[in-house]
PDB file of C-alpha atoms in Angstrom:
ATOM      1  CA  UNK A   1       0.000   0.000   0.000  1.00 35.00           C
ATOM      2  CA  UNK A   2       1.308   3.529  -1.219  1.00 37.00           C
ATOM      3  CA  UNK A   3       1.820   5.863   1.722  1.00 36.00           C
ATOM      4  CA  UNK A   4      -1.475   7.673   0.682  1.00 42.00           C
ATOM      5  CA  UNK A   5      -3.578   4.941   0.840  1.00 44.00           C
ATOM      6  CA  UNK A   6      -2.225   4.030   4.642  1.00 42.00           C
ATOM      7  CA  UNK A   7      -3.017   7.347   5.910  1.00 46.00           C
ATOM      8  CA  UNK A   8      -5.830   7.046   3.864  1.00 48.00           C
ATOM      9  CA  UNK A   9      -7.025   4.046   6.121  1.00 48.00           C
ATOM     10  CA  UNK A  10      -5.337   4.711   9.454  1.00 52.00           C
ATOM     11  CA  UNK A  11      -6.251   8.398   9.666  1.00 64.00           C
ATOM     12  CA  UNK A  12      -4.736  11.325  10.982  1.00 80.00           C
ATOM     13  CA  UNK A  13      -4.164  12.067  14.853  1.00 86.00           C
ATOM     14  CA  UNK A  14      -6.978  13.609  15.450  1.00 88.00           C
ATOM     15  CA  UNK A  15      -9.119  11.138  14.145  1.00 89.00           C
ATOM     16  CA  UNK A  16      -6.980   8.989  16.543  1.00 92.00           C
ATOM     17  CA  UNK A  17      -7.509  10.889  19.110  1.00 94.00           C
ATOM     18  CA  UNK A  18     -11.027  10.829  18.410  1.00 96.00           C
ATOM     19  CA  UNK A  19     -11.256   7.014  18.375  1.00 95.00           C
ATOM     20  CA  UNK A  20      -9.906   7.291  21.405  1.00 96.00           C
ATOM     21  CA  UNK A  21     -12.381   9.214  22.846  1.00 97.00           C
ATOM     22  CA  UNK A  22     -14.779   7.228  21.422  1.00 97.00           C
ATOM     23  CA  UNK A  23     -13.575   4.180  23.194  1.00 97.00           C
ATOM     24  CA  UNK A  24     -13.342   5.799  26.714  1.00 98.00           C
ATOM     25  CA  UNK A  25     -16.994   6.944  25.667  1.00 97.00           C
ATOM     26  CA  UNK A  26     -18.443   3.083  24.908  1.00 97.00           C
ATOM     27  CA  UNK A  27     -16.892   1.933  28.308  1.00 97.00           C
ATOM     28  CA  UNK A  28     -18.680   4.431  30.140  1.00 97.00           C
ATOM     29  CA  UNK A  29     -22.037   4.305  28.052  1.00 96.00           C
ATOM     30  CA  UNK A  30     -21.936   0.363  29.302  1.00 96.00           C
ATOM     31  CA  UNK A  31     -20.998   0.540  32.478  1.00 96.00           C
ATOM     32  CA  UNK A  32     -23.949   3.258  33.533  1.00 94.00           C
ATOM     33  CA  UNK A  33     -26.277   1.534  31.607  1.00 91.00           C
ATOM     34  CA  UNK A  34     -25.735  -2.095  32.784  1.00 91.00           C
ATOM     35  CA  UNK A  35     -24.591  -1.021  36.097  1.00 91.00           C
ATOM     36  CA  UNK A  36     -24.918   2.525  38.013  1.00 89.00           C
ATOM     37  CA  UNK A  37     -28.037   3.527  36.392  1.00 88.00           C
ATOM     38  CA  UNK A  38     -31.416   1.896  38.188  1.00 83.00           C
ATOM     39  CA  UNK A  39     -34.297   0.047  36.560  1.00 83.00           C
ATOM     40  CA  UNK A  40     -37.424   1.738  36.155  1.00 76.00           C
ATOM     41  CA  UNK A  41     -40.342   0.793  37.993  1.00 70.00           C
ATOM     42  CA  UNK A  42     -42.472  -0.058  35.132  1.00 73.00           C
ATOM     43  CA  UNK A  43     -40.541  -1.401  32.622  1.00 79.00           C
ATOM     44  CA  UNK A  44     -37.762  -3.144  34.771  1.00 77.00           C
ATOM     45  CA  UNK A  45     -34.598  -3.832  33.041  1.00 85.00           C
ATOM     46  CA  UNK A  46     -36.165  -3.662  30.046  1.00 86.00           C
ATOM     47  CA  UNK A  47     -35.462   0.433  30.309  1.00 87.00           C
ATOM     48  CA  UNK A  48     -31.995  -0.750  29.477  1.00 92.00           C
ATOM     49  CA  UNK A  49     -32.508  -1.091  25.794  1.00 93.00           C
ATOM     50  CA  UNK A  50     -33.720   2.644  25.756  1.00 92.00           C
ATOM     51  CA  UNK A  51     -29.800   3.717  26.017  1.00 95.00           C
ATOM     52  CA  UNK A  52     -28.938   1.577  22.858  1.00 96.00           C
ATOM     53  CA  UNK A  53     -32.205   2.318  20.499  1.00 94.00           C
ATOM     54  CA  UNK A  54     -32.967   5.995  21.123  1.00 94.00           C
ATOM     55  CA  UNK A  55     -29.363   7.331  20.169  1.00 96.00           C
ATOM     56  CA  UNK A  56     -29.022   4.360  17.309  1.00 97.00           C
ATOM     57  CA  UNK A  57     -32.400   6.209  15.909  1.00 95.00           C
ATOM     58  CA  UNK A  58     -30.890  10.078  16.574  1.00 96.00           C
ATOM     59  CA  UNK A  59     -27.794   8.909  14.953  1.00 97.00           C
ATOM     60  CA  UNK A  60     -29.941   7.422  11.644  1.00 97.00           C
ATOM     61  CA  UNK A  61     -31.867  10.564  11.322  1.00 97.00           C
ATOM     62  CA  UNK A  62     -28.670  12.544  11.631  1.00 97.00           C
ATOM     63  CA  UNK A  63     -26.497  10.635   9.196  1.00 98.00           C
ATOM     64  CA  UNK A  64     -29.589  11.110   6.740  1.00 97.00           C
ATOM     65  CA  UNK A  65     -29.641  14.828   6.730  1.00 97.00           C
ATOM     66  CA  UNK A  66     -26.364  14.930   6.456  1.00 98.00           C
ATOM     67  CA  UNK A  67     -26.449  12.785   3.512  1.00 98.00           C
ATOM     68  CA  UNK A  68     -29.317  15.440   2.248  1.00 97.00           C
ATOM     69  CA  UNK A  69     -27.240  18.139   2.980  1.00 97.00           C
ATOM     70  CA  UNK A  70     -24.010  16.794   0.980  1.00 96.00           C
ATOM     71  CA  UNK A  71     -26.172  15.699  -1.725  1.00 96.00           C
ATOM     72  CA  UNK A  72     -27.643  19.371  -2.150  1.00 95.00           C
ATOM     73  CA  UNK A  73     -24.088  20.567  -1.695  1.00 94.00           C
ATOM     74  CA  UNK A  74     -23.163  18.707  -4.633  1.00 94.00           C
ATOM     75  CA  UNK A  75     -25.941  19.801  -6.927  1.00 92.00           C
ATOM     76  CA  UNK A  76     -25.456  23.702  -6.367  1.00 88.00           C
ATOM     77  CA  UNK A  77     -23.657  25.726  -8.419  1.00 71.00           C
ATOM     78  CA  UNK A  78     -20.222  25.915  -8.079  1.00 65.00           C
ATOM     79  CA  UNK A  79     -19.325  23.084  -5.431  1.00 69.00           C
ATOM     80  CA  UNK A  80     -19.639  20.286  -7.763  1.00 75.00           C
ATOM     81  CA  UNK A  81     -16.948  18.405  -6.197  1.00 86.00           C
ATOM     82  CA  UNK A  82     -17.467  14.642  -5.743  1.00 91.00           C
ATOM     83  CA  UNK A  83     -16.238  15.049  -2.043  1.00 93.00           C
ATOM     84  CA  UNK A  84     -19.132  15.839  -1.361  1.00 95.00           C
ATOM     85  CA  UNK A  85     -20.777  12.828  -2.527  1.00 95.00           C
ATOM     86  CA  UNK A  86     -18.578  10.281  -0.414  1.00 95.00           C
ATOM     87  CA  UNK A  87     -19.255  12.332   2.923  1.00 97.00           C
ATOM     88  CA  UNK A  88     -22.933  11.442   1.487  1.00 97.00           C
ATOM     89  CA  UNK A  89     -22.475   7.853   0.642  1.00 97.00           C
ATOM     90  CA  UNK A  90     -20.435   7.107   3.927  1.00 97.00           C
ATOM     91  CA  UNK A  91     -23.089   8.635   5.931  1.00 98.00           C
ATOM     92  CA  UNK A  92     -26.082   6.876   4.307  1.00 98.00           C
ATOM     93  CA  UNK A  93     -23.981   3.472   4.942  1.00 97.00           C
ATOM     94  CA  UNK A  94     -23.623   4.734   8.792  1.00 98.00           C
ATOM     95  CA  UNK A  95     -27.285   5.228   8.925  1.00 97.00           C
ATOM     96  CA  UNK A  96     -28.461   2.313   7.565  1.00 98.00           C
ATOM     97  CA  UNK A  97     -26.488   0.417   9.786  1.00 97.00           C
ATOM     98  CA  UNK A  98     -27.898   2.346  12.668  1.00 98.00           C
ATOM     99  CA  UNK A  99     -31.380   1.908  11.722  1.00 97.00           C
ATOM    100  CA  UNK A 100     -30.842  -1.396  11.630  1.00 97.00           C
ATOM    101  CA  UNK A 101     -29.640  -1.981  15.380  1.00 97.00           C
ATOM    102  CA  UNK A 102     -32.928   0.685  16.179  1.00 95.00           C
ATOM    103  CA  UNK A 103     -35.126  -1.802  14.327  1.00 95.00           C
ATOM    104  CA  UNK A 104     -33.404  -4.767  16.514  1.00 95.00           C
ATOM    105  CA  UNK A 105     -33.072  -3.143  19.617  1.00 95.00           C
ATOM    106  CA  UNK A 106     -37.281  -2.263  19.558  1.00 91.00           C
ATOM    107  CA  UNK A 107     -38.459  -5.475  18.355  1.00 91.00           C
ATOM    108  CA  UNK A 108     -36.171  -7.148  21.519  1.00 91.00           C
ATOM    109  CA  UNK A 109     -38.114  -4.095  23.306  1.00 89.00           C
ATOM    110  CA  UNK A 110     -41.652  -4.858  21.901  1.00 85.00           C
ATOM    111  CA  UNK A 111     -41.588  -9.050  22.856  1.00 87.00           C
ATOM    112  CA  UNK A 112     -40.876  -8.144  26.005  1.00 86.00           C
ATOM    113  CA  UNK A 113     -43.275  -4.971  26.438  1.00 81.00           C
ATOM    114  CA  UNK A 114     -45.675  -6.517  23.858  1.00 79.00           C
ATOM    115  CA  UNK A 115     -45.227  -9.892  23.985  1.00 83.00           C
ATOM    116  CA  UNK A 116     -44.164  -9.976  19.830  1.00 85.00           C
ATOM    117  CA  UNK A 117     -41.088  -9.258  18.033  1.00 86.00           C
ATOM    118  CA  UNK A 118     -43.153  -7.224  15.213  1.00 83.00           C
ATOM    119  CA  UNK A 119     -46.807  -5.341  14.903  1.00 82.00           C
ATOM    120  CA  UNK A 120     -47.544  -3.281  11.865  1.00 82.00           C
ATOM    121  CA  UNK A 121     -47.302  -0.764  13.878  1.00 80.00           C
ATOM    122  CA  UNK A 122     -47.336   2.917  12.189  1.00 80.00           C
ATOM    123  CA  UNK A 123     -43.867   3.694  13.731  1.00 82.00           C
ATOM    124  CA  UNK A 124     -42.310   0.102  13.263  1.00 86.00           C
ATOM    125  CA  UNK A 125     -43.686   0.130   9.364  1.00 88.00           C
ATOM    126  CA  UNK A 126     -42.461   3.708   8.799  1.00 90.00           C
ATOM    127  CA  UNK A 127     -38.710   3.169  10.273  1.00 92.00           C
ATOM    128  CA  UNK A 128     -38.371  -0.334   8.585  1.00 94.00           C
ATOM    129  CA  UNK A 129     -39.628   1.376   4.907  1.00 95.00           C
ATOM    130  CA  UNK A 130     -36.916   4.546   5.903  1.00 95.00           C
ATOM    131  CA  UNK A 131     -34.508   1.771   6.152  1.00 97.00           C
ATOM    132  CA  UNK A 132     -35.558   0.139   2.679  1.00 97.00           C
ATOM    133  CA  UNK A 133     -34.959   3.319   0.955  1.00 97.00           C
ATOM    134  CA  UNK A 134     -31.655   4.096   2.127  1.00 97.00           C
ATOM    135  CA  UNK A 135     -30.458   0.221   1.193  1.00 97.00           C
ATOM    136  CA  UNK A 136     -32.245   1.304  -1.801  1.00 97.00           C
ATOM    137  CA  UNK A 137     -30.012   4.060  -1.877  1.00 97.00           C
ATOM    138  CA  UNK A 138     -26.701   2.142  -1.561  1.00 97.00           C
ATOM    139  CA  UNK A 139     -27.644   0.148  -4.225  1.00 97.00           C
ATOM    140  CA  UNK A 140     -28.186   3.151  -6.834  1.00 95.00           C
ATOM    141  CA  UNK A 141     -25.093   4.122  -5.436  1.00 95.00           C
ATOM    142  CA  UNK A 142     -23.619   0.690  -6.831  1.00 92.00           C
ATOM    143  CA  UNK A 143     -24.732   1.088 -10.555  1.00 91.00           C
ATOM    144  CA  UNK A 144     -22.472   1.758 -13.239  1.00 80.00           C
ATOM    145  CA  UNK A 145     -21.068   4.853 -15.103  1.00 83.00           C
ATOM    146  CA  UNK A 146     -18.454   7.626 -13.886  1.00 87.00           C
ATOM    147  CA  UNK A 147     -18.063   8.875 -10.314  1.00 90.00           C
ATOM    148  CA  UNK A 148     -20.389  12.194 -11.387  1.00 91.00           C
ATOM    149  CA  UNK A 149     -23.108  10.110 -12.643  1.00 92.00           C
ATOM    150  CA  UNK A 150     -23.278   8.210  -9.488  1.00 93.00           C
ATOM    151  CA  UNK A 151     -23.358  11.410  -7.300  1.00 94.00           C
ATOM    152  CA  UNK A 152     -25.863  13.280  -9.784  1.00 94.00           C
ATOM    153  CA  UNK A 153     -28.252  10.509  -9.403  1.00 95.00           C
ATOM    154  CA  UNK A 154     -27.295   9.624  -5.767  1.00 96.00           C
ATOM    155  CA  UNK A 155     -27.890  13.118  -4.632  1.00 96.00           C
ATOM    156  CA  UNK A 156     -31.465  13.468  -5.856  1.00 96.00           C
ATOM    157  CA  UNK A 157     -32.527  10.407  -4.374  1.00 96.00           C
ATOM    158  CA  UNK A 158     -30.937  11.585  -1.072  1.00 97.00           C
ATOM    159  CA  UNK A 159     -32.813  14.839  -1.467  1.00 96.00           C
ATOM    160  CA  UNK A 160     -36.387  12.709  -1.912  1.00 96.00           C
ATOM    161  CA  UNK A 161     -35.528  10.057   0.787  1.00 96.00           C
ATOM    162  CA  UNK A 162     -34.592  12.687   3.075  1.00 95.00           C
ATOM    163  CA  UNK A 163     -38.555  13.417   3.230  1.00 94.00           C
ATOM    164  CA  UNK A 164     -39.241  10.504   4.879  1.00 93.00           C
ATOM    165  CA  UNK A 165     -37.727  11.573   8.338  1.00 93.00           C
ATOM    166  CA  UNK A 166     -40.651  13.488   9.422  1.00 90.00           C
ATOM    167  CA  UNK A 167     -43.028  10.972   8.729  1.00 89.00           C
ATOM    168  CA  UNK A 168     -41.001   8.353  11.005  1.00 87.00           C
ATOM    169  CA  UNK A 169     -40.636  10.899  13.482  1.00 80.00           C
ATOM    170  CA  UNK A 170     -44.381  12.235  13.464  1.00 81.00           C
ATOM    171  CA  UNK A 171     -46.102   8.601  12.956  1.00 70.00           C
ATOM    172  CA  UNK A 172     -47.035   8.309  17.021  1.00 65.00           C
ATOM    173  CA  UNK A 173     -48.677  11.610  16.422  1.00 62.00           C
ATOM    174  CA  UNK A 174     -50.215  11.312  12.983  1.00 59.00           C
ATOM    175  CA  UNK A 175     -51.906   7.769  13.496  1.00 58.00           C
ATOM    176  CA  UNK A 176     -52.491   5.311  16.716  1.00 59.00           C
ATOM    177  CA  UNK A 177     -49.601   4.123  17.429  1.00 54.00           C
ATOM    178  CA  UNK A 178     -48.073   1.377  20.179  1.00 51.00           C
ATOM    179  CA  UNK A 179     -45.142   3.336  20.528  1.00 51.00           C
ATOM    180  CA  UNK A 180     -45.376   5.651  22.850  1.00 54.00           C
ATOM    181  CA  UNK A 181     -44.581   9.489  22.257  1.00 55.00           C
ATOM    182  CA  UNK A 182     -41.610  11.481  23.077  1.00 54.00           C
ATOM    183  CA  UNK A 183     -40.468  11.919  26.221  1.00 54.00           C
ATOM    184  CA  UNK A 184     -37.450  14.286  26.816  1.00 54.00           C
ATOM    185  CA  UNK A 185     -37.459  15.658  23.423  1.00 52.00           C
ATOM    186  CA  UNK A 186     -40.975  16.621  24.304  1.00 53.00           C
ATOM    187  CA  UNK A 187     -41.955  19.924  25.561  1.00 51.00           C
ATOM    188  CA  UNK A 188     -45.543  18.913  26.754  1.00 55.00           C
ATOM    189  CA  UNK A 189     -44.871  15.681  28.426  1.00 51.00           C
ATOM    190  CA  UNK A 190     -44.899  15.235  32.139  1.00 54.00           C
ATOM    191  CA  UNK A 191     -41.587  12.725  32.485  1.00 57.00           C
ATOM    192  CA  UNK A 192     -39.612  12.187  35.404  1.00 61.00           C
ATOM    193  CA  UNK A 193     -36.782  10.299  34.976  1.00 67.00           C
ATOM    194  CA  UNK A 194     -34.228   9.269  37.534  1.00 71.00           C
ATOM    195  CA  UNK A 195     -30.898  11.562  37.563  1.00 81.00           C
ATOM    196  CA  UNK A 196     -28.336   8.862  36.573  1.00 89.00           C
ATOM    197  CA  UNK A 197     -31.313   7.496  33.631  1.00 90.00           C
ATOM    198  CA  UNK A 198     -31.343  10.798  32.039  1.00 90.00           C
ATOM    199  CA  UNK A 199     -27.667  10.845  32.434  1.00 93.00           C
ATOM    200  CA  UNK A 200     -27.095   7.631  30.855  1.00 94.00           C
ATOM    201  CA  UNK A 201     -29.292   8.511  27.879  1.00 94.00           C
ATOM    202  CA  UNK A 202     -27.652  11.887  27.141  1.00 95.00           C
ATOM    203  CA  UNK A 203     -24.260   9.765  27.576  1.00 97.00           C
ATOM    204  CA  UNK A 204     -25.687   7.449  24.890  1.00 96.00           C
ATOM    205  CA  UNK A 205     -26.924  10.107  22.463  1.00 97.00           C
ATOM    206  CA  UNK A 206     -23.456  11.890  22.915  1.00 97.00           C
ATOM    207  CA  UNK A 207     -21.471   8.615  22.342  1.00 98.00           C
ATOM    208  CA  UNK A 208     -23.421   7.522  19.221  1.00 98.00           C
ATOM    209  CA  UNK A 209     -22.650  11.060  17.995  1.00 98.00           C
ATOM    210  CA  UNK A 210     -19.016  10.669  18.524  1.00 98.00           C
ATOM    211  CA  UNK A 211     -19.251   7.286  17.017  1.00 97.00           C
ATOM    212  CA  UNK A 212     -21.105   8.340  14.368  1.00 98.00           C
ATOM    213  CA  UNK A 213     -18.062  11.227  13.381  1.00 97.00           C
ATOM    214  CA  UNK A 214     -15.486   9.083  13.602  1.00 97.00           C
ATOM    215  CA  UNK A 215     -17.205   5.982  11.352  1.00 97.00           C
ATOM    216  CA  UNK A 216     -18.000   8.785   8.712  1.00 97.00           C
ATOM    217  CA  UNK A 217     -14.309  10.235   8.792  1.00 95.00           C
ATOM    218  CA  UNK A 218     -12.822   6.739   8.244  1.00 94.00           C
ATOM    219  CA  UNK A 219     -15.560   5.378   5.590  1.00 95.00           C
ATOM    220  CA  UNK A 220     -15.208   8.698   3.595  1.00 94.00           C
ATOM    221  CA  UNK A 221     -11.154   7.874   3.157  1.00 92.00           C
ATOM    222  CA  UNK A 222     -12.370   4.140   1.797  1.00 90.00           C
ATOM    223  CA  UNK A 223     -14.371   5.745  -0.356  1.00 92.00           C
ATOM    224  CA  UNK A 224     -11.806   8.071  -1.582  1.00 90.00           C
ATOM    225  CA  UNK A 225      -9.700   4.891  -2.267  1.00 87.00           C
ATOM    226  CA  UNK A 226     -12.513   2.816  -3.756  1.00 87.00           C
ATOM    227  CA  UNK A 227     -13.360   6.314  -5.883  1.00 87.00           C
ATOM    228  CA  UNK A 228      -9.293   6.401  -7.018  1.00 84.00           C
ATOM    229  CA  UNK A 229      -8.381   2.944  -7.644  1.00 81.00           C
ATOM    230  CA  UNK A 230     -11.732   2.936  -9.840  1.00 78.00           C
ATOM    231  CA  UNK A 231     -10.062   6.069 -11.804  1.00 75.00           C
ATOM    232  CA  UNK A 232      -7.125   4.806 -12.599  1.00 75.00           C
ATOM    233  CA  UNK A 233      -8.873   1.799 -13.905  1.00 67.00           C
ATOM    234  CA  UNK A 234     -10.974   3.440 -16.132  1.00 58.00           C
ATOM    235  CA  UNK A 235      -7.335   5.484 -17.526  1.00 61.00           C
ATOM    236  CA  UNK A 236      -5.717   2.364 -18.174  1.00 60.00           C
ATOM    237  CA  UNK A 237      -8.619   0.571 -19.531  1.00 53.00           C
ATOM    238  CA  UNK A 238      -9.082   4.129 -22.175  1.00 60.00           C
ATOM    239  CA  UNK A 239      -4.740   4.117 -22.560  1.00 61.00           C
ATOM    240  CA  UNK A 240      -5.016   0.215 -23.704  1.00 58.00           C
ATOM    241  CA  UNK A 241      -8.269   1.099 -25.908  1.00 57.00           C
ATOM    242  CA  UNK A 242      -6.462   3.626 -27.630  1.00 66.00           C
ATOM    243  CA  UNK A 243      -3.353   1.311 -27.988  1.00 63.00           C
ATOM    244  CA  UNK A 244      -5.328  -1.178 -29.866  1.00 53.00           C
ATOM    245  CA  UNK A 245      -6.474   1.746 -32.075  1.00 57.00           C
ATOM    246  CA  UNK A 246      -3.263   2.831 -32.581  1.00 62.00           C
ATOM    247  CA  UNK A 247      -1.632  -0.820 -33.804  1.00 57.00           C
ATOM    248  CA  UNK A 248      -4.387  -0.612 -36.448  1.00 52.00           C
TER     249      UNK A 248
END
């Protein structure tokens, strides 16, 4: 590997550093929610899974906008650079990955609240079609033709998918749902939660965050080797083309 491509791969120090960080982060995340923080008096351990599934949600809808957000970046004038794009494609990869564990971590949560792994419930359907368009997404990503093809096309389907957010979000509110509302993100509901619970779930959401930086930072340099190995394909397949016209 060329000295590029390892720095490419390892990162620089802060990215290190952040890793790091990220690590010491984890540790703590399990050891107040398995440990210091207490069950709650309802639910039982079953609170537990809260710490894993809210921030893997938070972290979904966040790498998605920032997909959005690249993708729109891309298509305006003047900052046509296909950056842009992998910072979009490594996010959408983080969030589907994400969703996923959010979809796993609330079915685990609904057999033992519900007594069933899955209902077609209106906020269970909507996160689990979210997640089919983003796989969808990777997979347009995956078609053929030259790096600025794939980003033209990738970053209008970001900018529709992106749409679908609200509706996930929303869906307790717009139809009758299992799944209960928001509770610390919402204003008008009467929680109290236990000091070390609310701790433990603004540990989580920070942690995930952190995570969710330092996955994006590394995936966007594979990209960027994926993206230039690709390149220099496509030269030598168009220098050997042109040799073959030239012996003629």
């Amino acid at each position: 590997m060329t000295p590029t491509g390892a720095h490419a791969t390892t990162g620089t120090p802060a990215t290190r550093r952040l890793g790091l960080v990220v690590c010491v982060l984890l540790v703590l995340l399990v050891l107040s929610g398995l440990w210091w923080s207490a069950e709650d008096v309802v639910q039982g351990s079953t609170v537990r899974i809260m710490y894993v599934h809210v921030p893997s949600i938070w972290v979904a809808y966040m790498a998605f906008a920032l997909t959005a957000v690249c993708s729109g970046a891309y298509l305006s004038r003047g900052t046509r650079s296909v950056a842009w794009d992998r910072v979009a494609g490594a996010s959408a990869e983080i969030g589907v990955l994400f969703v996923a564990v959010s979809l796993v971590t609330g079915s685990l949560w609904g057999r033992l609240t519900w007594g069933t792994y899955w209902v077609w419930d209106a906020r269970l359907t909507s996160t689990a079609f979210l997640f089919i368009t983003y796989v969808g997404y990777l997979a347009v990503r995956r078609l053929g033709g030259t790096l600025r093809q794939r980003a033209r096309r990738s970053a209008v389907l970001a900018l529709l998918a992106v749409l679908e957010i609200p509706l996930v979000h929303f869906s307790v509110e717009l139809w009758r749902s299992l799944h209960q509302e928001a509770s610390v993100a919402n204003p008008n509901a009467k929680v109290e939660m236990d000091g070390l619970m609310l701790f433990t779930l603004m540990l989580g959401l920070a942690t995930f965050t952190a995570l969710f930086v330092w996955l994006v930072l590394h995936r966007q340099r594979v990209i960027l080797l994926e993206d230039t190995v690709a390149d220099r394909g496509l030269d030598e397949a168009i220098a050997s083309r042109r040799d073959e016209a030239g012996a003629r």
